[in-house]
Tab-separated table of C-alpha atoms in Angstrom:
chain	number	residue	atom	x	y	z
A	1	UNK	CA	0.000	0.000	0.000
A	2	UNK	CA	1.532	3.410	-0.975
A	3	UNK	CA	-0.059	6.675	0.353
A	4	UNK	CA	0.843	9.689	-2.204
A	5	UNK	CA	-0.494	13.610	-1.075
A	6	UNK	CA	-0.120	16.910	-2.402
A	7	UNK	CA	-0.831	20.718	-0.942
A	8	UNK	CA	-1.231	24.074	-3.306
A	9	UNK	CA	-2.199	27.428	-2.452
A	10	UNK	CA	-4.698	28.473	-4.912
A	11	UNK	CA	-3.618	30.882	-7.786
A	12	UNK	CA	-6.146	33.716	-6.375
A	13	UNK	CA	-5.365	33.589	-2.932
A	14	UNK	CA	-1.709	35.556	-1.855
A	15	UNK	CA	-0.692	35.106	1.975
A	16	UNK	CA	-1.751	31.521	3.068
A	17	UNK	CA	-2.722	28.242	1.865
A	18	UNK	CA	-6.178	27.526	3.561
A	19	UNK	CA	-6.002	24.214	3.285
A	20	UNK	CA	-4.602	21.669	5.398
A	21	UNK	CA	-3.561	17.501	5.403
A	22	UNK	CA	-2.834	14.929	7.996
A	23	UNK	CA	-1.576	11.350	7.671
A	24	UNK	CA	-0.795	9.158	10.580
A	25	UNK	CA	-0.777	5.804	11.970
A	26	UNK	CA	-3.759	5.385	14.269
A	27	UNK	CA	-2.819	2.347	16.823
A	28	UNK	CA	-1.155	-0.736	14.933
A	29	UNK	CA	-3.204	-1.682	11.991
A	30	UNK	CA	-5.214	1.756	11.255
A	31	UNK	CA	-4.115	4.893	9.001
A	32	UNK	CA	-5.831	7.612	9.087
A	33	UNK	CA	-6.168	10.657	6.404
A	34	UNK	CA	-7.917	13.456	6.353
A	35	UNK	CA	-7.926	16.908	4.533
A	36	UNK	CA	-8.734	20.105	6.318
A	37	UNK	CA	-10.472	23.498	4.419
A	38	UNK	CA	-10.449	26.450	5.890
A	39	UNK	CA	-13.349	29.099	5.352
A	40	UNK	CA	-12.499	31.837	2.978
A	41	UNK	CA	-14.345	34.710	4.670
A	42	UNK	CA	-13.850	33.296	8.532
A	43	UNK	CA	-10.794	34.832	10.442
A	44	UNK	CA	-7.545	33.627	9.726
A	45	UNK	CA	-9.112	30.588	7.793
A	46	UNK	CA	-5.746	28.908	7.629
A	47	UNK	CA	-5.109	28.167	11.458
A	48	UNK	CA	-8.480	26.617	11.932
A	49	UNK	CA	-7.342	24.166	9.379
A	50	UNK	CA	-3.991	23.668	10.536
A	51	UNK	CA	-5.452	23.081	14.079
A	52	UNK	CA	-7.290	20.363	13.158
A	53	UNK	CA	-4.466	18.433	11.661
A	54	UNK	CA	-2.321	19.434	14.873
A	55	UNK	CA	-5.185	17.436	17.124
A	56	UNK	CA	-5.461	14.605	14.914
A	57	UNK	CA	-2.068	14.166	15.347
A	58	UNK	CA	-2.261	14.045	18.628
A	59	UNK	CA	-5.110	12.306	19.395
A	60	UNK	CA	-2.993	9.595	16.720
A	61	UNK	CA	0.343	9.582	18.774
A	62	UNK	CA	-2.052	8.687	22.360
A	63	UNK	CA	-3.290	6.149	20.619
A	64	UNK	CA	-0.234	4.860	20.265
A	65	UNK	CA	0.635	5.313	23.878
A	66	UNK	CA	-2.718	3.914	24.927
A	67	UNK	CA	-1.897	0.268	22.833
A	68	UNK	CA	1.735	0.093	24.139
A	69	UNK	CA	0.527	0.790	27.610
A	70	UNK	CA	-2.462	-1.121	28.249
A	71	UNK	CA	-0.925	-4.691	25.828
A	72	UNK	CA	-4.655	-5.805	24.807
A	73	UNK	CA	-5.910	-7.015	21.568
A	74	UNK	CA	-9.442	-5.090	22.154
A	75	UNK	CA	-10.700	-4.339	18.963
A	76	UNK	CA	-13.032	-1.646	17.514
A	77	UNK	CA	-14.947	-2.013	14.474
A	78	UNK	CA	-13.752	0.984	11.630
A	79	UNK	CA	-16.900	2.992	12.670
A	80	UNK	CA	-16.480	2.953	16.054
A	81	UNK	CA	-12.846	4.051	15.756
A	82	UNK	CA	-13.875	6.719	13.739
A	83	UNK	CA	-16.757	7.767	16.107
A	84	UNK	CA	-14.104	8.035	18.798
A	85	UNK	CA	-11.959	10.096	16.872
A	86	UNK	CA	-14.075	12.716	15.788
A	87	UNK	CA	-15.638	12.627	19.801
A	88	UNK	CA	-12.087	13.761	21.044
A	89	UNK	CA	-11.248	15.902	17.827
A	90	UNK	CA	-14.405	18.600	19.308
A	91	UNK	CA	-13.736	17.796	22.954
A	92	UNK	CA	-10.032	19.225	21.863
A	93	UNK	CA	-11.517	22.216	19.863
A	94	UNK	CA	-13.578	23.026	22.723
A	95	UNK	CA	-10.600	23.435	25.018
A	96	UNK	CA	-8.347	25.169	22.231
A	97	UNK	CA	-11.555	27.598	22.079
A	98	UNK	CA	-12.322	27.991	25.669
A	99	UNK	CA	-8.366	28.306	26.235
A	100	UNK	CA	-7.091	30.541	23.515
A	101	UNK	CA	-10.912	32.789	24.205
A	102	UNK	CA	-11.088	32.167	20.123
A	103	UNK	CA	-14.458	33.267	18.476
A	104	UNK	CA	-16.425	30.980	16.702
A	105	UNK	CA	-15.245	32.371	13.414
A	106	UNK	CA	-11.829	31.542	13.902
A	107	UNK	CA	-12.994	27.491	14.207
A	108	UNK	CA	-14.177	27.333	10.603
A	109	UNK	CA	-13.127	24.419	8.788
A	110	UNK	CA	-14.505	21.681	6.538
A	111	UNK	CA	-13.295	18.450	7.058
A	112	UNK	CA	-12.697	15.013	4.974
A	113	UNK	CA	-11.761	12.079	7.390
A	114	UNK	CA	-10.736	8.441	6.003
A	115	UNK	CA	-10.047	5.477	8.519
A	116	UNK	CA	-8.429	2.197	7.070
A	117	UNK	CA	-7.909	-0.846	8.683
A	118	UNK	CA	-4.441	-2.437	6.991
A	119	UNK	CA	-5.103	-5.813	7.861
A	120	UNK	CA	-8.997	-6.428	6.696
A	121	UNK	CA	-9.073	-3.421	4.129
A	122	UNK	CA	-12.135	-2.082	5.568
A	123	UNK	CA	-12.276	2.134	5.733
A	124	UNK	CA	-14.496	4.591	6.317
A	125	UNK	CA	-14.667	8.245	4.865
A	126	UNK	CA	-16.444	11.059	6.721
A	127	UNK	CA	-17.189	14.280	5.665
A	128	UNK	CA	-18.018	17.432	7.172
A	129	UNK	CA	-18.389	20.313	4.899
A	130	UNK	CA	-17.471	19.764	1.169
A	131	UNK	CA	-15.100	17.836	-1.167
A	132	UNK	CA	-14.125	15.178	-3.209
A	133	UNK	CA	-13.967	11.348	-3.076
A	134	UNK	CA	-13.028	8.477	-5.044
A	135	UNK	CA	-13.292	5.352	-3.702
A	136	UNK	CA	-12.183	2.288	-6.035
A	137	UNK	CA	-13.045	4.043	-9.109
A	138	UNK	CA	-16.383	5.686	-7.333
A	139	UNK	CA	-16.691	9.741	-7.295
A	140	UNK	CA	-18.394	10.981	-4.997
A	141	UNK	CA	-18.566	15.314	-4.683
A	142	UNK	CA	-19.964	16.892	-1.551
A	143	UNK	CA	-21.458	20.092	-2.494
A	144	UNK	CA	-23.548	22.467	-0.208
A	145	UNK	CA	-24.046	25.079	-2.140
A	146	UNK	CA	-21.175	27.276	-1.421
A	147	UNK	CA	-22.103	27.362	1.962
A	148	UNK	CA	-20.530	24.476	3.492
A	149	UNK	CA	-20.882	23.129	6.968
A	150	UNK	CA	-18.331	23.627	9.294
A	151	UNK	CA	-16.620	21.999	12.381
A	152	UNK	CA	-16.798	25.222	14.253
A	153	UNK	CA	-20.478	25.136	14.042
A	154	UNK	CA	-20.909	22.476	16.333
A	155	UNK	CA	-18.473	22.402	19.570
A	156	UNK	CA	-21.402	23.481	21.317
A	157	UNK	CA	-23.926	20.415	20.324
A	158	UNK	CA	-24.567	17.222	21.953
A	159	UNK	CA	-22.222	14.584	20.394
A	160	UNK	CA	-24.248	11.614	19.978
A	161	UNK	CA	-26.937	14.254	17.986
A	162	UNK	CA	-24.099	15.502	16.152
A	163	UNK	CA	-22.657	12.348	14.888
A	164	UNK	CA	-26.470	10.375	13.949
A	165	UNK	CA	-26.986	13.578	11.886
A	166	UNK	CA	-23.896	12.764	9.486
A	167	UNK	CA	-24.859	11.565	6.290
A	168	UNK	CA	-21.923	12.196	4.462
A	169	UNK	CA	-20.199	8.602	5.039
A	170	UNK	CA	-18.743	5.973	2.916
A	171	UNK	CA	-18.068	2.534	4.156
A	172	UNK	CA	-16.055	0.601	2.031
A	173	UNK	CA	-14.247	-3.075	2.164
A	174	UNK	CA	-11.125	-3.265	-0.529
A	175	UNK	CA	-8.556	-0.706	-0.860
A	176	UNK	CA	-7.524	-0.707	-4.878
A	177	UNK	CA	-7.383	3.203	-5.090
A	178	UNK	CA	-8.942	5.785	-2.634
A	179	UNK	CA	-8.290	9.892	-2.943
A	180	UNK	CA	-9.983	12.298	-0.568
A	181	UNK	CA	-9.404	15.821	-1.654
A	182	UNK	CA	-10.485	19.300	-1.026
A	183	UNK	CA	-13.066	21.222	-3.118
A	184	UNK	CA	-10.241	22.884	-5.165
A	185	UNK	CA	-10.175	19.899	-7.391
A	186	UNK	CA	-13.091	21.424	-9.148
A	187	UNK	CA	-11.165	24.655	-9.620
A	188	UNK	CA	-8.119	24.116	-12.167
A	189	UNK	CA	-8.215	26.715	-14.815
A	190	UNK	CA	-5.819	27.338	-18.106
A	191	UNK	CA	-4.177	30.751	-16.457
A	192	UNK	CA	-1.991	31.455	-19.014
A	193	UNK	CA	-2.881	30.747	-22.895
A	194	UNK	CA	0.233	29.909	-24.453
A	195	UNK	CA	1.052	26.490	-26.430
A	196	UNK	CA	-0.230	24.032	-23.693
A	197	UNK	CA	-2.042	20.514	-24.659
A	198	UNK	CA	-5.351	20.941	-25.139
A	199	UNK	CA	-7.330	18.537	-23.164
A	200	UNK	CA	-7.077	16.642	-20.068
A	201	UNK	CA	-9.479	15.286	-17.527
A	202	UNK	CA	-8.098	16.992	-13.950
A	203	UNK	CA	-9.610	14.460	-12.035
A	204	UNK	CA	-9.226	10.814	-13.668
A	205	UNK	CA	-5.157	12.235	-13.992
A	206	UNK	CA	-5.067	13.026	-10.452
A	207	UNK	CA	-6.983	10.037	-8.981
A	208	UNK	CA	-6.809	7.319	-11.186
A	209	UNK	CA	-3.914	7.663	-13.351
A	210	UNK	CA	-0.800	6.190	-12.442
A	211	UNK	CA	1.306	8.135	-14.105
A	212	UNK	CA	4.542	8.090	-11.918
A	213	UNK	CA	2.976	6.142	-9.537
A	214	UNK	CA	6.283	4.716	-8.370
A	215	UNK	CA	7.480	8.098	-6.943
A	216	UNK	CA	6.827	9.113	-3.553
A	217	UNK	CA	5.970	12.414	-5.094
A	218	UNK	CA	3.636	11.528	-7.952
A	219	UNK	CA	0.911	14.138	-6.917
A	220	UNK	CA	3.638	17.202	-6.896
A	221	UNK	CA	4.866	15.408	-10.331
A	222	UNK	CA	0.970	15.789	-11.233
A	223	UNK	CA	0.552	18.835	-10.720
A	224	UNK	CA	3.571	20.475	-12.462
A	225	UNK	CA	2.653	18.816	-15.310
A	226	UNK	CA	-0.856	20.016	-15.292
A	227	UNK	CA	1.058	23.290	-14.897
A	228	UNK	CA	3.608	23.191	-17.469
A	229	UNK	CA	2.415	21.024	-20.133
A	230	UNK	CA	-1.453	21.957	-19.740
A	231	UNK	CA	-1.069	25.536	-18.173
A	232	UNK	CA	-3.556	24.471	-15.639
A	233	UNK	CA	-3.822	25.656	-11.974
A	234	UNK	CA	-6.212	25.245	-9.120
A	235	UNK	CA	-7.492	28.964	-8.597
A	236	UNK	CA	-8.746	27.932	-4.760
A	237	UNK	CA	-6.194	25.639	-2.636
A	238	UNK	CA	-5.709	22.588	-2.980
A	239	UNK	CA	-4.869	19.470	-0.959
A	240	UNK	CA	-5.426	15.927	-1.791
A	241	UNK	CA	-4.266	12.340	-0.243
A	242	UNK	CA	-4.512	8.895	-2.844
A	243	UNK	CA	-4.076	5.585	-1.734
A	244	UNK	CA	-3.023	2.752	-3.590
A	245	UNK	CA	-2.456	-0.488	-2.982
């Protein structure tokens, strides 16, 4: 299994990338992805998103603690792992707000979560907000209507009503090739008109072409040809983690 990712500020935004990405090991067996956007018009959209990756670190690395410590073979089922997850991802946010005396506005982030379990291949993808996500050939785009949902919207909610109300999840049992990106997928223009290639399909080159694919960098390698051969850019940032087995 290799795990490829790739961050880009957006062409028409100038003093930080708003989006964010996190890959870690989650106990033995589990990785976990996700991809973090920040909101455009919130306050200082980029350390909402950054946040988020910070605690998922975090709450990855106790994990690992936890499993060394306590030497028991209890296992979770993928759900319930990602349940968990999420549970101490707001409890965190909640003390980061209460701490730091941040605003609401400075919480907003969308956010794309993807649990695997190595050994069975089962995973789970989550999303909060909007995006993109290809699961073994399967696309599936959240879109809200511009007006995504946000993390920051609900530190004050009850969990358990909070997490029965998410219907943006994808179960899954075989891991062939996954992506989760952010929403600037859908926002590669042709900046510059010079002698470029004509014609490419953004997405099927980025998440199921293996061009490269034996490079540890294949989505950087991706994108600068997008850039240089096609003359294409994403206008809104960009971050995006594949999977392949």
């Amino acid at each position: 299994m290799r795990i490829y990712s790739a961050i880009q500020i957006g062409d028409y935004h100038q003093n930080n990338c708003e989006d964010h990405l996190y890959i870690g090991e989650y106990g033995k067996n589990k990785i976990l992805c996700a991809v973090m956007d920040g909101c455009t018009t919130a306050l200082e959209s980029h350390f909402a998103s950054t946040l988020v990756g910070k605690i998922l670190k975090k709450i990855c690395i106790e994990k690992g603690y936890k499993e060394f410590i306590e030497q028991n073979n209890l296992q979770f089922n993928i759900e319930e792992d990602l349940k968990s997850i999420l549970k101490d991802l707001l409890n965190e946010l909640k003390i980061v707000k209460n701490s730091l005396m941040l605003d609401s506005k400075e919480l907003l982030t969308t956010l794309i979560i993807m649990l695997i379990d190595k050994n069975n291949e089962q995973g789970i993808v989550l999303a909060i907000g909007d995006g993109f996500v290809n699961i073994n050939g399967k696309i599936t785009e959240f879109e809200q209507d511009n007006k995504p949902d946000y993390l920051g919207f609900h530190l004050s909610e009850d969990f358990e009503t909070f997490y029965n109300s998410q219907k943006q999840k994808i179960e899954f049992n075989k891991i062939i090739d996954l992506s989760i990106s952010t929403d600037g997928i859908f926002t590669f223009e042709k900046l510059v008109s010079n002698k470029f290639k004509e014609e490419i399909n953004i997405i099927e080159f980025l998440t199921t072409e293996k061009t490269n694919c034996e490079k540890n960098e294949m989505l950087n390698l991706k994108l600068k040809i997008l850039e240089n051969e096609f003359g294409l850019k994403p206008t809104d940032d960009f971050s995006i983690i594949r999977i392949m087995e």
